[in-house]
Coordinates of C-alpha atoms in Angstrom, one line a residue:
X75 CA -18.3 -132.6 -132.4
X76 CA -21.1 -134.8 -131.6
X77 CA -21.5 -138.3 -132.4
X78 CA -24.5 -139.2 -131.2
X79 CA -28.0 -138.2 -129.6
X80 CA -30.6 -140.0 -127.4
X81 CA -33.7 -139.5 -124.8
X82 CA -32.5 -137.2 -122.2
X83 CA -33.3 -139.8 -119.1
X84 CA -35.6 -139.3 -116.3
X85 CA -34.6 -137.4 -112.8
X86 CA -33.3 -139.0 -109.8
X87 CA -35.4 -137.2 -107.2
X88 CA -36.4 -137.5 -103.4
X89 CA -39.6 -139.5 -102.6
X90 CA -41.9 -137.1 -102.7
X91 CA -44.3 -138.2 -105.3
X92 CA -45.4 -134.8 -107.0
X93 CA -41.6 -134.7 -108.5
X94 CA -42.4 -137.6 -110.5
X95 CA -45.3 -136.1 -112.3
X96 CA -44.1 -134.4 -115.4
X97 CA -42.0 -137.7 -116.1
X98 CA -44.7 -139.8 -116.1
X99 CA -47.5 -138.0 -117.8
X100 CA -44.3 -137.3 -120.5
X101 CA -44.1 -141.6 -120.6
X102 CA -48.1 -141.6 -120.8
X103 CA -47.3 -139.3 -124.5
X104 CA -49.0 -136.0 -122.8
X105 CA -52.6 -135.3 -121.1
X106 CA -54.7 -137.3 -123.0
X107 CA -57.9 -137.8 -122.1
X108 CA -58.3 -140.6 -119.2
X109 CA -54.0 -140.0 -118.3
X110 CA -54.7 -137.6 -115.5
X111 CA -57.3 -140.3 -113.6
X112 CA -55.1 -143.3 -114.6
X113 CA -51.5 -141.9 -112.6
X114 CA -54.1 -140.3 -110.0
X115 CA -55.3 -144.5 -109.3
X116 CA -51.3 -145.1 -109.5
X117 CA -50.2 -142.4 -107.2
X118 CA -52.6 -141.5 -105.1
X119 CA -52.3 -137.9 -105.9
X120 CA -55.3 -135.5 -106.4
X121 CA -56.2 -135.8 -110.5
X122 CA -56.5 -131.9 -110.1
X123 CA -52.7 -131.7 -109.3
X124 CA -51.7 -133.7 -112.2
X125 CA -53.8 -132.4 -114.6
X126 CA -52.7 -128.9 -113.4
X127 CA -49.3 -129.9 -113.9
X128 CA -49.8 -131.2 -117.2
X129 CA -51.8 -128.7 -118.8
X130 CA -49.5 -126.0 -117.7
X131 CA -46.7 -127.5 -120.0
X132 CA -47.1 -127.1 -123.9
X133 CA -45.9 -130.5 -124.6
X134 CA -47.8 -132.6 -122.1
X135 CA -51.0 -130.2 -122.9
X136 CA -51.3 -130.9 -126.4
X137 CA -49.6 -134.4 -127.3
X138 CA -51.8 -134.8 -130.6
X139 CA -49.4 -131.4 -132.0
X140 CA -46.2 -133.6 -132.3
X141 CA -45.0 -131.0 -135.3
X142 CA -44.3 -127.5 -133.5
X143 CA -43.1 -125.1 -136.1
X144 CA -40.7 -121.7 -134.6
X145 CA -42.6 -118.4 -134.2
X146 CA -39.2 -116.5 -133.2
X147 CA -38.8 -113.3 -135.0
X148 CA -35.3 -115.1 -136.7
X149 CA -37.1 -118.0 -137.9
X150 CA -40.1 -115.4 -139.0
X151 CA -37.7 -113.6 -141.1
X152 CA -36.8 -116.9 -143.3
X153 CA -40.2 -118.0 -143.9
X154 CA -41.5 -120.0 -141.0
X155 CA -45.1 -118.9 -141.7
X156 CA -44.8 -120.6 -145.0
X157 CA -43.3 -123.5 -143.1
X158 CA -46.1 -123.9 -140.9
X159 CA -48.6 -123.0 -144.1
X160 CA -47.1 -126.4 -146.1
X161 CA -46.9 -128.5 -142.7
X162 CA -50.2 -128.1 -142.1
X163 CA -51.5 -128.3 -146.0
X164 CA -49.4 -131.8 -146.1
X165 CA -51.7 -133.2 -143.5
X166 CA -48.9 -133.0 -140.4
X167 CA -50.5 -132.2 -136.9
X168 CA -48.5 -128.6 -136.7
X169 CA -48.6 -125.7 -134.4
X170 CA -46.8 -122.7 -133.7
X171 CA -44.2 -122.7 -131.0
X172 CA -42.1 -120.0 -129.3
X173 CA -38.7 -119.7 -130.0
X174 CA -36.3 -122.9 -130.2
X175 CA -33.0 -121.8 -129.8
X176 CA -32.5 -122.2 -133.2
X177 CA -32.2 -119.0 -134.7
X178 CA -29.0 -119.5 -136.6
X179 CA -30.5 -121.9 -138.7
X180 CA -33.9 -120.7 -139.3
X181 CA -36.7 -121.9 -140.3
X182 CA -36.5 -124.7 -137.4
X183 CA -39.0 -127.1 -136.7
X184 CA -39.7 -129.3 -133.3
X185 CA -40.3 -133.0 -134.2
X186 CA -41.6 -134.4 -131.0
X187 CA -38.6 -133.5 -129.1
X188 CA -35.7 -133.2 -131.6
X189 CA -35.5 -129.7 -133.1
X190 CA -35.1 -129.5 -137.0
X191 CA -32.9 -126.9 -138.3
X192 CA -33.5 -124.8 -141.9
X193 CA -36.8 -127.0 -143.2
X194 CA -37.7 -126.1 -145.9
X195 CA -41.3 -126.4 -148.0
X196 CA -40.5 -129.6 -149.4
X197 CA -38.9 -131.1 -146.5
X198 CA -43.1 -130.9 -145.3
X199 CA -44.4 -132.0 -148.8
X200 CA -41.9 -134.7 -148.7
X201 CA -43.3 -136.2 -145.5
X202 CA -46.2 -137.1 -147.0
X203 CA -47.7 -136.2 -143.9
X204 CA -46.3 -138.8 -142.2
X205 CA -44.4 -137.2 -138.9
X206 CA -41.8 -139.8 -139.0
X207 CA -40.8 -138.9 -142.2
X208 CA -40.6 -135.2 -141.8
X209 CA -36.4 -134.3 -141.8
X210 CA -34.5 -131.5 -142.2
X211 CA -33.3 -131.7 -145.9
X212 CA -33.5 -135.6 -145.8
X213 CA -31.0 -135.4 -143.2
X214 CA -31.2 -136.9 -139.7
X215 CA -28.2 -135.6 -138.7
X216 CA -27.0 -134.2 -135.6
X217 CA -26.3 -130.7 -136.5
X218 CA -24.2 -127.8 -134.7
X219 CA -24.2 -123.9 -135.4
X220 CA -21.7 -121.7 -136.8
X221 CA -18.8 -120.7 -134.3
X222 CA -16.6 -118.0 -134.5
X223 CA -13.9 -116.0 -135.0
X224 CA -12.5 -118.7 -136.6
X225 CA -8.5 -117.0 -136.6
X226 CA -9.4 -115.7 -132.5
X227 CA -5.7 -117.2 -130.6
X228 CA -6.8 -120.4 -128.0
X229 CA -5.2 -117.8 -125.0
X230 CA -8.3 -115.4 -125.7
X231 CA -11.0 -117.8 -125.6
X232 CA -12.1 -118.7 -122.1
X233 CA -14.5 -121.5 -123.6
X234 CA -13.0 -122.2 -127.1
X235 CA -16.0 -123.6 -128.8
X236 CA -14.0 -125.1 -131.7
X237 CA -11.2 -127.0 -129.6
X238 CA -11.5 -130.4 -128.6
X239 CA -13.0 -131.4 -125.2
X240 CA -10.7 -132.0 -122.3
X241 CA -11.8 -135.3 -120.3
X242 CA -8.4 -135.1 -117.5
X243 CA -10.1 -133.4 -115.0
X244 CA -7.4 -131.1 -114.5
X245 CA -9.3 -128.5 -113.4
X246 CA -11.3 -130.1 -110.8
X247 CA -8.1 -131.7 -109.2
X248 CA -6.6 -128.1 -109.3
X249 CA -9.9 -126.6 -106.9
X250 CA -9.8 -129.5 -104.9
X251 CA -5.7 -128.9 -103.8
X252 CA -6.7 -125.0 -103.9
X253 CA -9.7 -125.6 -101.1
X254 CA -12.7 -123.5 -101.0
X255 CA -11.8 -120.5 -99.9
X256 CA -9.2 -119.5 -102.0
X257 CA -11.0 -120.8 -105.3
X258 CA -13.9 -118.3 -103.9
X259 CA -11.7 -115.3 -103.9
X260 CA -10.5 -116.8 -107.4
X261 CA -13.9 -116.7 -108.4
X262 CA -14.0 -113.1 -107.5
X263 CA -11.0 -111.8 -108.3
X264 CA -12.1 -113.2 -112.1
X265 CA -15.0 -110.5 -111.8
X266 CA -17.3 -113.6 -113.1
X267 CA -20.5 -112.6 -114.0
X268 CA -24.0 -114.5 -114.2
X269 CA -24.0 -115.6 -118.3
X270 CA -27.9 -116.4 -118.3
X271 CA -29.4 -113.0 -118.4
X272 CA -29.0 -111.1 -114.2
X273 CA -25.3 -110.3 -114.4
X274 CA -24.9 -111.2 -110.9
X275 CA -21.4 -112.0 -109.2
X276 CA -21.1 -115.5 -109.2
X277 CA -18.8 -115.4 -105.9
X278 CA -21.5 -114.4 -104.1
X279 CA -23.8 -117.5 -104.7
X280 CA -20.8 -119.6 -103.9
X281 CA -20.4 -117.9 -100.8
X282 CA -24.0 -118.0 -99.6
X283 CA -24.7 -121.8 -100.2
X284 CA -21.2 -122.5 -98.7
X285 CA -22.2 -120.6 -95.3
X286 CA -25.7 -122.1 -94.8
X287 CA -25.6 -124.6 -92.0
X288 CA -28.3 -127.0 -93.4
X289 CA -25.8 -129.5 -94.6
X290 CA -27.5 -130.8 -97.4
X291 CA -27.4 -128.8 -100.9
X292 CA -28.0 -129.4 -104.1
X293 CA -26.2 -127.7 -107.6
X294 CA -28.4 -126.5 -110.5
X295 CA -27.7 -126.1 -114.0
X296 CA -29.9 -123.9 -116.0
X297 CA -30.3 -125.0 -119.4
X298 CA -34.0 -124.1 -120.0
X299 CA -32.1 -121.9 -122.9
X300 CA -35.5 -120.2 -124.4
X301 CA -35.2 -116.2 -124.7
X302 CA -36.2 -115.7 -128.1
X303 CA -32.9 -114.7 -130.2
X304 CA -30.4 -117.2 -127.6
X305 CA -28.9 -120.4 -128.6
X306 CA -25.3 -120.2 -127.5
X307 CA -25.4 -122.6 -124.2
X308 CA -27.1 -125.1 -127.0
X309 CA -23.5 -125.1 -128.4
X310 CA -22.1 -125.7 -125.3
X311 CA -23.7 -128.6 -124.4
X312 CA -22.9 -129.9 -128.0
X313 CA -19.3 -129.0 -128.2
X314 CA -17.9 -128.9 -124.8
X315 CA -19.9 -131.1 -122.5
X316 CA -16.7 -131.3 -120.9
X317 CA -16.7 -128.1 -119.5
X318 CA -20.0 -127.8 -118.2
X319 CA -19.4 -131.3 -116.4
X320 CA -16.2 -130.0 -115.1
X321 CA -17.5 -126.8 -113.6
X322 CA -20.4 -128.4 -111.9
X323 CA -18.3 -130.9 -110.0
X324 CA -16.2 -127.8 -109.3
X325 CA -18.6 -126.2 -107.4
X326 CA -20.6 -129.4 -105.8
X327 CA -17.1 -130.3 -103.7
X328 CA -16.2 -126.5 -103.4
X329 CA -19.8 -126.1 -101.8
X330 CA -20.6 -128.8 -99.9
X331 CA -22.9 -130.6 -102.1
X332 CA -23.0 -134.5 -103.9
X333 CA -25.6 -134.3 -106.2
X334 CA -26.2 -131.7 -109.5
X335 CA -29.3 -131.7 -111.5
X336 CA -29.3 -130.4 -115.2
X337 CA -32.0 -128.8 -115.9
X338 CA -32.6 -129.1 -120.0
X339 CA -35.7 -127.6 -122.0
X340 CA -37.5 -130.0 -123.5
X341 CA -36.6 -129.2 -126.6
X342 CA -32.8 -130.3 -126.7
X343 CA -33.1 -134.0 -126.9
X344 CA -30.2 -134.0 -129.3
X345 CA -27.9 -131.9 -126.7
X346 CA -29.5 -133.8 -123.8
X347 CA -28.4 -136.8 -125.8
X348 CA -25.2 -135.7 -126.0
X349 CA -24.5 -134.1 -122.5
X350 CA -26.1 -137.8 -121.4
X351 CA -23.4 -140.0 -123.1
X352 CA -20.6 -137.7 -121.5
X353 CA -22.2 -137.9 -117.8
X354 CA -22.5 -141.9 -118.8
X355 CA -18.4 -141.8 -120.0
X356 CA -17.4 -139.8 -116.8
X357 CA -19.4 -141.6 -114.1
X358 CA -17.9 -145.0 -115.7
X359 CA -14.3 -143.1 -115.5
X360 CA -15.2 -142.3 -112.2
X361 CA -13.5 -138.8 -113.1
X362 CA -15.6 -137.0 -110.4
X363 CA -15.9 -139.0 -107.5
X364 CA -18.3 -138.5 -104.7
X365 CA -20.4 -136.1 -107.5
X366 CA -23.9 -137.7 -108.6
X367 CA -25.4 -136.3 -112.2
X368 CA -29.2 -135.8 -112.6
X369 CA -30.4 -135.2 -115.5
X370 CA -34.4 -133.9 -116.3
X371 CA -35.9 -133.1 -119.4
X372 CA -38.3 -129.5 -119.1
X373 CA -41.9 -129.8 -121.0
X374 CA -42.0 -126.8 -122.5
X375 CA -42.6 -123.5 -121.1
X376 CA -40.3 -120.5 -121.5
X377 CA -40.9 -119.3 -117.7
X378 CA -38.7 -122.4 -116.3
X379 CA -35.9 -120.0 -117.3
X380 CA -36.4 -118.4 -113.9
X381 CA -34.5 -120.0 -111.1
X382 CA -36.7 -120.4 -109.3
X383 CA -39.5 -121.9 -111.5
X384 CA -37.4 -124.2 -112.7
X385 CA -37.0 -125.3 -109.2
X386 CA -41.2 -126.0 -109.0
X387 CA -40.5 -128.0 -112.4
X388 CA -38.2 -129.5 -110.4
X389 CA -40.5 -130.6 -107.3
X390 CA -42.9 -131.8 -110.2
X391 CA -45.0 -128.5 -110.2
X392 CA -46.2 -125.9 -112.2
X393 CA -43.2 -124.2 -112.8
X394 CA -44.3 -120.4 -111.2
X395 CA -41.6 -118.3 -109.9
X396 CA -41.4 -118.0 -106.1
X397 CA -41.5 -115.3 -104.1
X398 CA -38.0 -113.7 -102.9
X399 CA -36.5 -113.6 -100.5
X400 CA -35.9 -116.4 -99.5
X401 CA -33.1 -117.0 -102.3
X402 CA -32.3 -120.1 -103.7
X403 CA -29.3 -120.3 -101.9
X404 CA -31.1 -120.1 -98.8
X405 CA -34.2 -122.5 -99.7
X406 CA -33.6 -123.9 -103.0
X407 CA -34.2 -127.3 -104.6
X408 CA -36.9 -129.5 -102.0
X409 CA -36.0 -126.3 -99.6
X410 CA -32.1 -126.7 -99.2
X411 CA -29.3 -124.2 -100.0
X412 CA -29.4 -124.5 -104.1
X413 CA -26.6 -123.3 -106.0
X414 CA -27.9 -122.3 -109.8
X415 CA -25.8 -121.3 -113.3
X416 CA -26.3 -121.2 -116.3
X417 CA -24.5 -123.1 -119.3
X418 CA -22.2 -120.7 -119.8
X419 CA -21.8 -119.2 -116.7
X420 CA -20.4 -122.8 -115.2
X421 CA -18.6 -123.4 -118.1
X422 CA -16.4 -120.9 -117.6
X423 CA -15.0 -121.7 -114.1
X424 CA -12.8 -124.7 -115.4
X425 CA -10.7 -121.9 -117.4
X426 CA -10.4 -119.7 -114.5
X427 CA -9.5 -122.2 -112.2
X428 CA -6.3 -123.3 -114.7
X429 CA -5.5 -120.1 -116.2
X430 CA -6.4 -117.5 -113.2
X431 CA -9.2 -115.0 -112.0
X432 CA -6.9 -112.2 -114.0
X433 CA -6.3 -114.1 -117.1
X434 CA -10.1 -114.3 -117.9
X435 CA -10.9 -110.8 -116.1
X436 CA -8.6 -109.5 -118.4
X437 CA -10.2 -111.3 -121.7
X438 CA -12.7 -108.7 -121.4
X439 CA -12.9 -105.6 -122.8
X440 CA -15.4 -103.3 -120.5
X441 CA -15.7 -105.9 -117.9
X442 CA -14.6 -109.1 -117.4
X443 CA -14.3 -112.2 -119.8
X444 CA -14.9 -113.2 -123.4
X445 CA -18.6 -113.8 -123.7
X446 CA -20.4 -116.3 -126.1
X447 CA -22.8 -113.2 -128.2
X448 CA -25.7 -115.4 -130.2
X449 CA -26.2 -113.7 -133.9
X450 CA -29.2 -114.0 -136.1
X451 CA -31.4 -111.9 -138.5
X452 CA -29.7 -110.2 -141.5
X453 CA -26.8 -110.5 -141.6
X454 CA -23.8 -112.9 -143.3
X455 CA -23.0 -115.8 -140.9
X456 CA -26.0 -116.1 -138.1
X457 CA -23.8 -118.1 -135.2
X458 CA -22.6 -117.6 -132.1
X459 CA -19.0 -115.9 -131.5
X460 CA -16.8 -115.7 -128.6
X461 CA -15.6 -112.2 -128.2
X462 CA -14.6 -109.8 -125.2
X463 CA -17.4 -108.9 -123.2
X464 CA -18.0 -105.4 -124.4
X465 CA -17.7 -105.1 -128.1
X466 CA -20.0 -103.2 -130.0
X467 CA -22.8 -104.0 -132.5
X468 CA -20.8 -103.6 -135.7
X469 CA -17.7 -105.4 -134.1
X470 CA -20.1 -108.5 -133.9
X471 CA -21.6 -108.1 -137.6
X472 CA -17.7 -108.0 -138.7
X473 CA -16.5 -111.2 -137.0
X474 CA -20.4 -112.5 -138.5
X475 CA -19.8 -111.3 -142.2
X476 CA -21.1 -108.1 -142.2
X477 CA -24.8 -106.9 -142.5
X478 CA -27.1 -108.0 -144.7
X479 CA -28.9 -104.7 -145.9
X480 CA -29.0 -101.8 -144.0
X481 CA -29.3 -101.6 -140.3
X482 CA -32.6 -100.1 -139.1
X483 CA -32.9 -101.4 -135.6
X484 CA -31.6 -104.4 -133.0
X485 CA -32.3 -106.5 -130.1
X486 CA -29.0 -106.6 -128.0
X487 CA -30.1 -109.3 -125.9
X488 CA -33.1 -111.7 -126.8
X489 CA -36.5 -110.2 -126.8
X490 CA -36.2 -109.1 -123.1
X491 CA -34.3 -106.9 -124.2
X492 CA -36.1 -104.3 -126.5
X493 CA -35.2 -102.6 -129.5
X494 CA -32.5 -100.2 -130.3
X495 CA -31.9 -98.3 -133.2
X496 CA -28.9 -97.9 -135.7
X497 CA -27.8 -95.1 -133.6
X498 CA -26.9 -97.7 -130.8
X499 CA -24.4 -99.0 -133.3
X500 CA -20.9 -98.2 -131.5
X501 CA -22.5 -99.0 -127.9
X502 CA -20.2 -101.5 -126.0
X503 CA -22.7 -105.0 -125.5
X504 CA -22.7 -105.1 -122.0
X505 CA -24.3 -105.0 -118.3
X506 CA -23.8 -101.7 -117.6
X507 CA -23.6 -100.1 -120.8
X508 CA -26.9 -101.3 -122.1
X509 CA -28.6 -100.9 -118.8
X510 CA -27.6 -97.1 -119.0
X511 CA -29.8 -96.4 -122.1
X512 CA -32.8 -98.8 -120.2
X513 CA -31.7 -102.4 -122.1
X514 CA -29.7 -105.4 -121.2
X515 CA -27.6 -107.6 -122.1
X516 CA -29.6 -111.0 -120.8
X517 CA -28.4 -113.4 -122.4
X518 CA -26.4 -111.9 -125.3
X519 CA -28.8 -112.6 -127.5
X520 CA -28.3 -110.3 -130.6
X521 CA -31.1 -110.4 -133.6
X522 CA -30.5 -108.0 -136.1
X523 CA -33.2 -106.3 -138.6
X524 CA -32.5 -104.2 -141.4
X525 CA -34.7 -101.5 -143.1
X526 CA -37.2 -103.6 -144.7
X527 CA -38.9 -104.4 -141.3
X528 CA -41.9 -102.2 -139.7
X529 CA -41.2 -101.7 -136.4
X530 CA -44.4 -102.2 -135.6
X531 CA -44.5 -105.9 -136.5
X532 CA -41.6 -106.7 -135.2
X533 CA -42.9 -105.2 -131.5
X534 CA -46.3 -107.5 -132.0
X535 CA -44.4 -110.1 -132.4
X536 CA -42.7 -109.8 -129.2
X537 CA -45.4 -109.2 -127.7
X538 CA -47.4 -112.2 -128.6
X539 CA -44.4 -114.4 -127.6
X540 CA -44.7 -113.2 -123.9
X541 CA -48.2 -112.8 -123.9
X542 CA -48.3 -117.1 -124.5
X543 CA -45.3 -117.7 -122.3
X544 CA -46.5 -115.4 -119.2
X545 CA -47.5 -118.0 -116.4
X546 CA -50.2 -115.8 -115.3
X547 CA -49.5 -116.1 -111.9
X548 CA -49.2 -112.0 -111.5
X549 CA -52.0 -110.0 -112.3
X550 CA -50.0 -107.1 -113.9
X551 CA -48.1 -109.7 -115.8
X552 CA -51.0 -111.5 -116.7
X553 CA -53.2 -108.8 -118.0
X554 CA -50.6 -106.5 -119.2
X555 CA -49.0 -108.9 -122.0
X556 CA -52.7 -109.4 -123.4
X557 CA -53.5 -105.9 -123.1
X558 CA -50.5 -104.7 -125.0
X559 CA -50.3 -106.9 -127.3
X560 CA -54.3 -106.3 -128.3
X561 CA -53.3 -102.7 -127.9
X562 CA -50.9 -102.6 -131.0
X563 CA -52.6 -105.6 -133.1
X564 CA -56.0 -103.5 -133.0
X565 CA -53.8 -99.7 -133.6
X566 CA -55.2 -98.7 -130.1
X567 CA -51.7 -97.0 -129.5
X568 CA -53.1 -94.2 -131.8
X569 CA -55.4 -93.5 -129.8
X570 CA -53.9 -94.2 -126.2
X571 CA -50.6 -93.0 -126.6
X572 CA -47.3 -93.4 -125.4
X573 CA -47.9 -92.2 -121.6
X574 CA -51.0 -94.6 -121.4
X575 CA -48.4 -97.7 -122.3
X576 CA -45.8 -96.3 -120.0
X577 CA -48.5 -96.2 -117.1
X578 CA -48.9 -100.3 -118.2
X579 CA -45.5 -100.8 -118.5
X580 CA -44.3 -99.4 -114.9
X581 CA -47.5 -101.3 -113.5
X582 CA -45.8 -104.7 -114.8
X583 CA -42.7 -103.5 -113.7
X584 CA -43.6 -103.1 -110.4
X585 CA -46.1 -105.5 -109.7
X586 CA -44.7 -108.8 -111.1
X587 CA -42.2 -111.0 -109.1
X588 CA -40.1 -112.1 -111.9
X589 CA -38.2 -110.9 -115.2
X590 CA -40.9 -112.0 -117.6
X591 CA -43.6 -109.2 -116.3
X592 CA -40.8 -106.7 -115.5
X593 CA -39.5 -106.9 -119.1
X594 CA -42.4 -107.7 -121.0
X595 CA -43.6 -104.3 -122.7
X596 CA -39.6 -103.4 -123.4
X597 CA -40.5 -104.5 -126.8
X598 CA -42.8 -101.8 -127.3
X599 CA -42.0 -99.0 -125.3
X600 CA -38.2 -98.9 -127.0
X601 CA -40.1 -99.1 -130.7
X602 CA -42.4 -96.5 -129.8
X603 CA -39.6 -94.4 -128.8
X604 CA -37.0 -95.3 -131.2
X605 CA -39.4 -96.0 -134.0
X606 CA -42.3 -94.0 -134.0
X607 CA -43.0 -93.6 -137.4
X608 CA -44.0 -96.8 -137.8
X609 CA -46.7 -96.1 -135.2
X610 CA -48.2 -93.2 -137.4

């Protein structure tokens, strides 16, 4: 468990000025008026650039909204409309946010940068509209999630939430005596697939950025954790910081490379405080040597997700996804080969490493590994539970209580995702199964909703959460998440139909350049089809 939380600190970067931007407006307390002329005098970069940067990022663009309540559908369901109602009557500077990985213990609440789990109405009255004074039940805590199965044997958990972490460094000394080549072919042999949402072979990567000949590369760790419904690599970073550390030094001397960058959402101060006192303990320890840890703080934006627009947050840009090819681990991070994971994804390699590419191929149950599923909605116990990668819907609900009310329809993997209906029940949660039927698993993240909810809403809501978070770098992307979301706000489907929001939907599909546009109208497309009587 945690002991502690503090600022996440500032990246180390190259000299290029532009990567220092974010940072400093962030140290300035946002784009306040004068800011973006001030560090233009001090840098001798174009006011334009800055102030581009900062108002593409919600928490550098509007500084004076230090209270930021959730919008998620999860936090929705407990009441966070009434949350932001009393925050706002009680004379705090509030605004909606998207979704802050907190869905397990809704309604949650951003404080500045430290998220605020299940506040209630007179947590807000009690602040006296004093932001300082605005806690989560009086507490100031650090707080972790519910973790489950709590009677699941150690020798099935490849992560093993609840245990201890391990600081001996076992499993780095193990790779090292292995050498690369044979811990790539362990890699494969594991069947390791990308945790954060793609699915893709993790072998390959580690291949690719090990055969560039530009000498110089750089490891990633994606922990921009925002799909709406997704909190699990949150409890990573609390619980076993070990592991993630681990697995990054793993594949920096496997592939070359000296220096990682973690890549937090802004949001996580209290995990970035956390993962920063174990980077502080290991460097001290000198546990990993020859490895340097980065560590940057995002400003809010959902779209960072992407690889490789959390690179451009990286540089110091507006974080817009780049064109591909070329792939990151071609021309990455400042343009050199970039290795990338996600929380859990690098987390897992320590376990492989120790225990063997079969042992956690085998842990699965459809393909390979125990996966980390995120639970929230209604049912008993929202939390997130390491299981085999393939159980079904009603497997998960068992090992999280059961169901609260009866099951009308569910999002198997964060709002990318879609909806599915009851029907879908018995399907096994993973990449191939749920890509059969024209879903995905993403990032395992599983909100349930029971027969009180309209279909309808729950689709608007969706769509107003990518609508706000689409970059608007791609036209069809761009104009598509507006027009759908106007579309069923106004009732227009009535009259337009399903074929006329298909036509929209395969033009976003096919003419945006990352995930966001291609997934965007799954929300309503599946509740049209699944649901439509909520559409009459």
């Amino acid at each position: 468990m945690p002991k502690g939380a503090s600022t996440m600190c500032s990246v180390s970067t190259p000299t290029d000025p532009h990567s220092t931007i974010p940072d400093r407006l962030a140290s300035a307390g946002g784009l306040k008026k004068g800011v973006a002329r001030g560090l233009s005098r001090d840098t001798g970069l174009h006011e334009a650039d800055i102030y581009g940067v900062g108002s593409f990022y919600h928490l550098l663009a509007r500084p004076e909204k230090r209270v930021r309540v959730c919008g998620g559908l999860s936090c929705q369901l407990a009441g966070s409309r009434e949350i932001l109602s009393a925050c706002q009557a009680a004379g705090l500077p509030t605004e909606e946010i998207s979704c802050l990985a907190a869905c397990d213990r809704p309604p949650a609440v951003l404080r500045d940068r430290r998220t605020l789990p299940m506040v209630t109405i007179q947590d807000a009255e009690r602040s006296g509209g004093k932001v300082e004074d605005l806690c989560s039940n009086g507490s100031e805590s650090v707080w972790c999630g519910t973790i489950g199965p709590q009677d699941a044997a150690a020798e099935t958990l490849c992560l093993n939430l609840s245990a201890e972490p391990d600081w001996s460094g076992s499993a780095f000394k193990a790779a090292g005596t292995m050498g690369s080549s044979a811990l790539f072919d362990l890699i494969e042999e594991s069947g390791l697939q990308g945790r954060g949402g793609a699915g893709f072979p993790a072998h390959i990567k580690w291949r690719a950025v090990a055969d560039q000949a530009e000498q110089e590369r750089y490891i990633v760790l994606n922990a921009d954790e925002g799909e709406p419904g997704t909190f699990k690599d949150r409890e990573i970073l609390l619980r076993r910081p070990d592991l993630v550390l681990e697995g990054l030094a793993i594949a920096a001397a496997a592939t070359g490379s000296s220096e990682v960058y973690l890549y937090l959402r802004g949001e996580f101060e209290v995990p970035g405080g956390v993962l920063a006192e174990a980077i502080q303990a290991t460097t001290k320890a000198g546990r990993f040597p020859g490895i340097t840890f980065h560590m940057h703080a995002g400003q809010g934006a959902y779209i960072c997700g992407e690889e490789t627009a959390m690179l451009e947050a990286l540089e110091g840009k507006r974080g817009m996804p780049r064109l591909k090819p070329p792939f990151p681990v071609e021309v990455g991070l400042w343009g050199k080969p970039t290795l990338i994971h996600n929380v859990e994804t690098i987390a897992c390699i320590p376990g492989i490493v120790l225990q063997g590419g079969t042992w956690f191929k085998d842990l699965g149950r459809t393909e390979a590994g125990s996966k980390l599923y995120c639970i929230s909605g209604h049912v008993q116990n929202p939390g997130t539970y390491e299981l085999p990668l393939g159980v079904s819907l009603d497997e998960l609900v068992a090992a999280a209580g059961g169901y609260v009310g009866t099951l009308k329809a569910f999002s198997p993997g964060g709002a990318s995702s879609g909806f599915l209906p009851a029907s879908e029940r018995g399907r096994a949660l993973d990449f191939k199964g749920l890509g059969a039927i024209g879903s995905m698993l993403g990032s395992a993240g599983v909100v349930v909703l029971n027969d009180t909810i309209n279909m309808r809403w729950a689709a608007e809501e969706q769509l107003r959460f990518f609508e706000e978070e689409s970059c608007g770098q791609c036209a069809p992307c761009r104009i598509g998440t507006h027009y759908l979301h106007a579309a069923v706000k106004r009732g227009e489907e009535k009259s337009l139909g399903l074929t006329h929001v298909a036509d929209v939907a395969w033009q976003m599909n096919e003419g945006s350049i990352c995930g966001l546009g291609q997934a965007a109208a799954l929300p309503l497309t599946s509740a049209l089809k699944y649901f439509p009587e909520d559409f009459a």
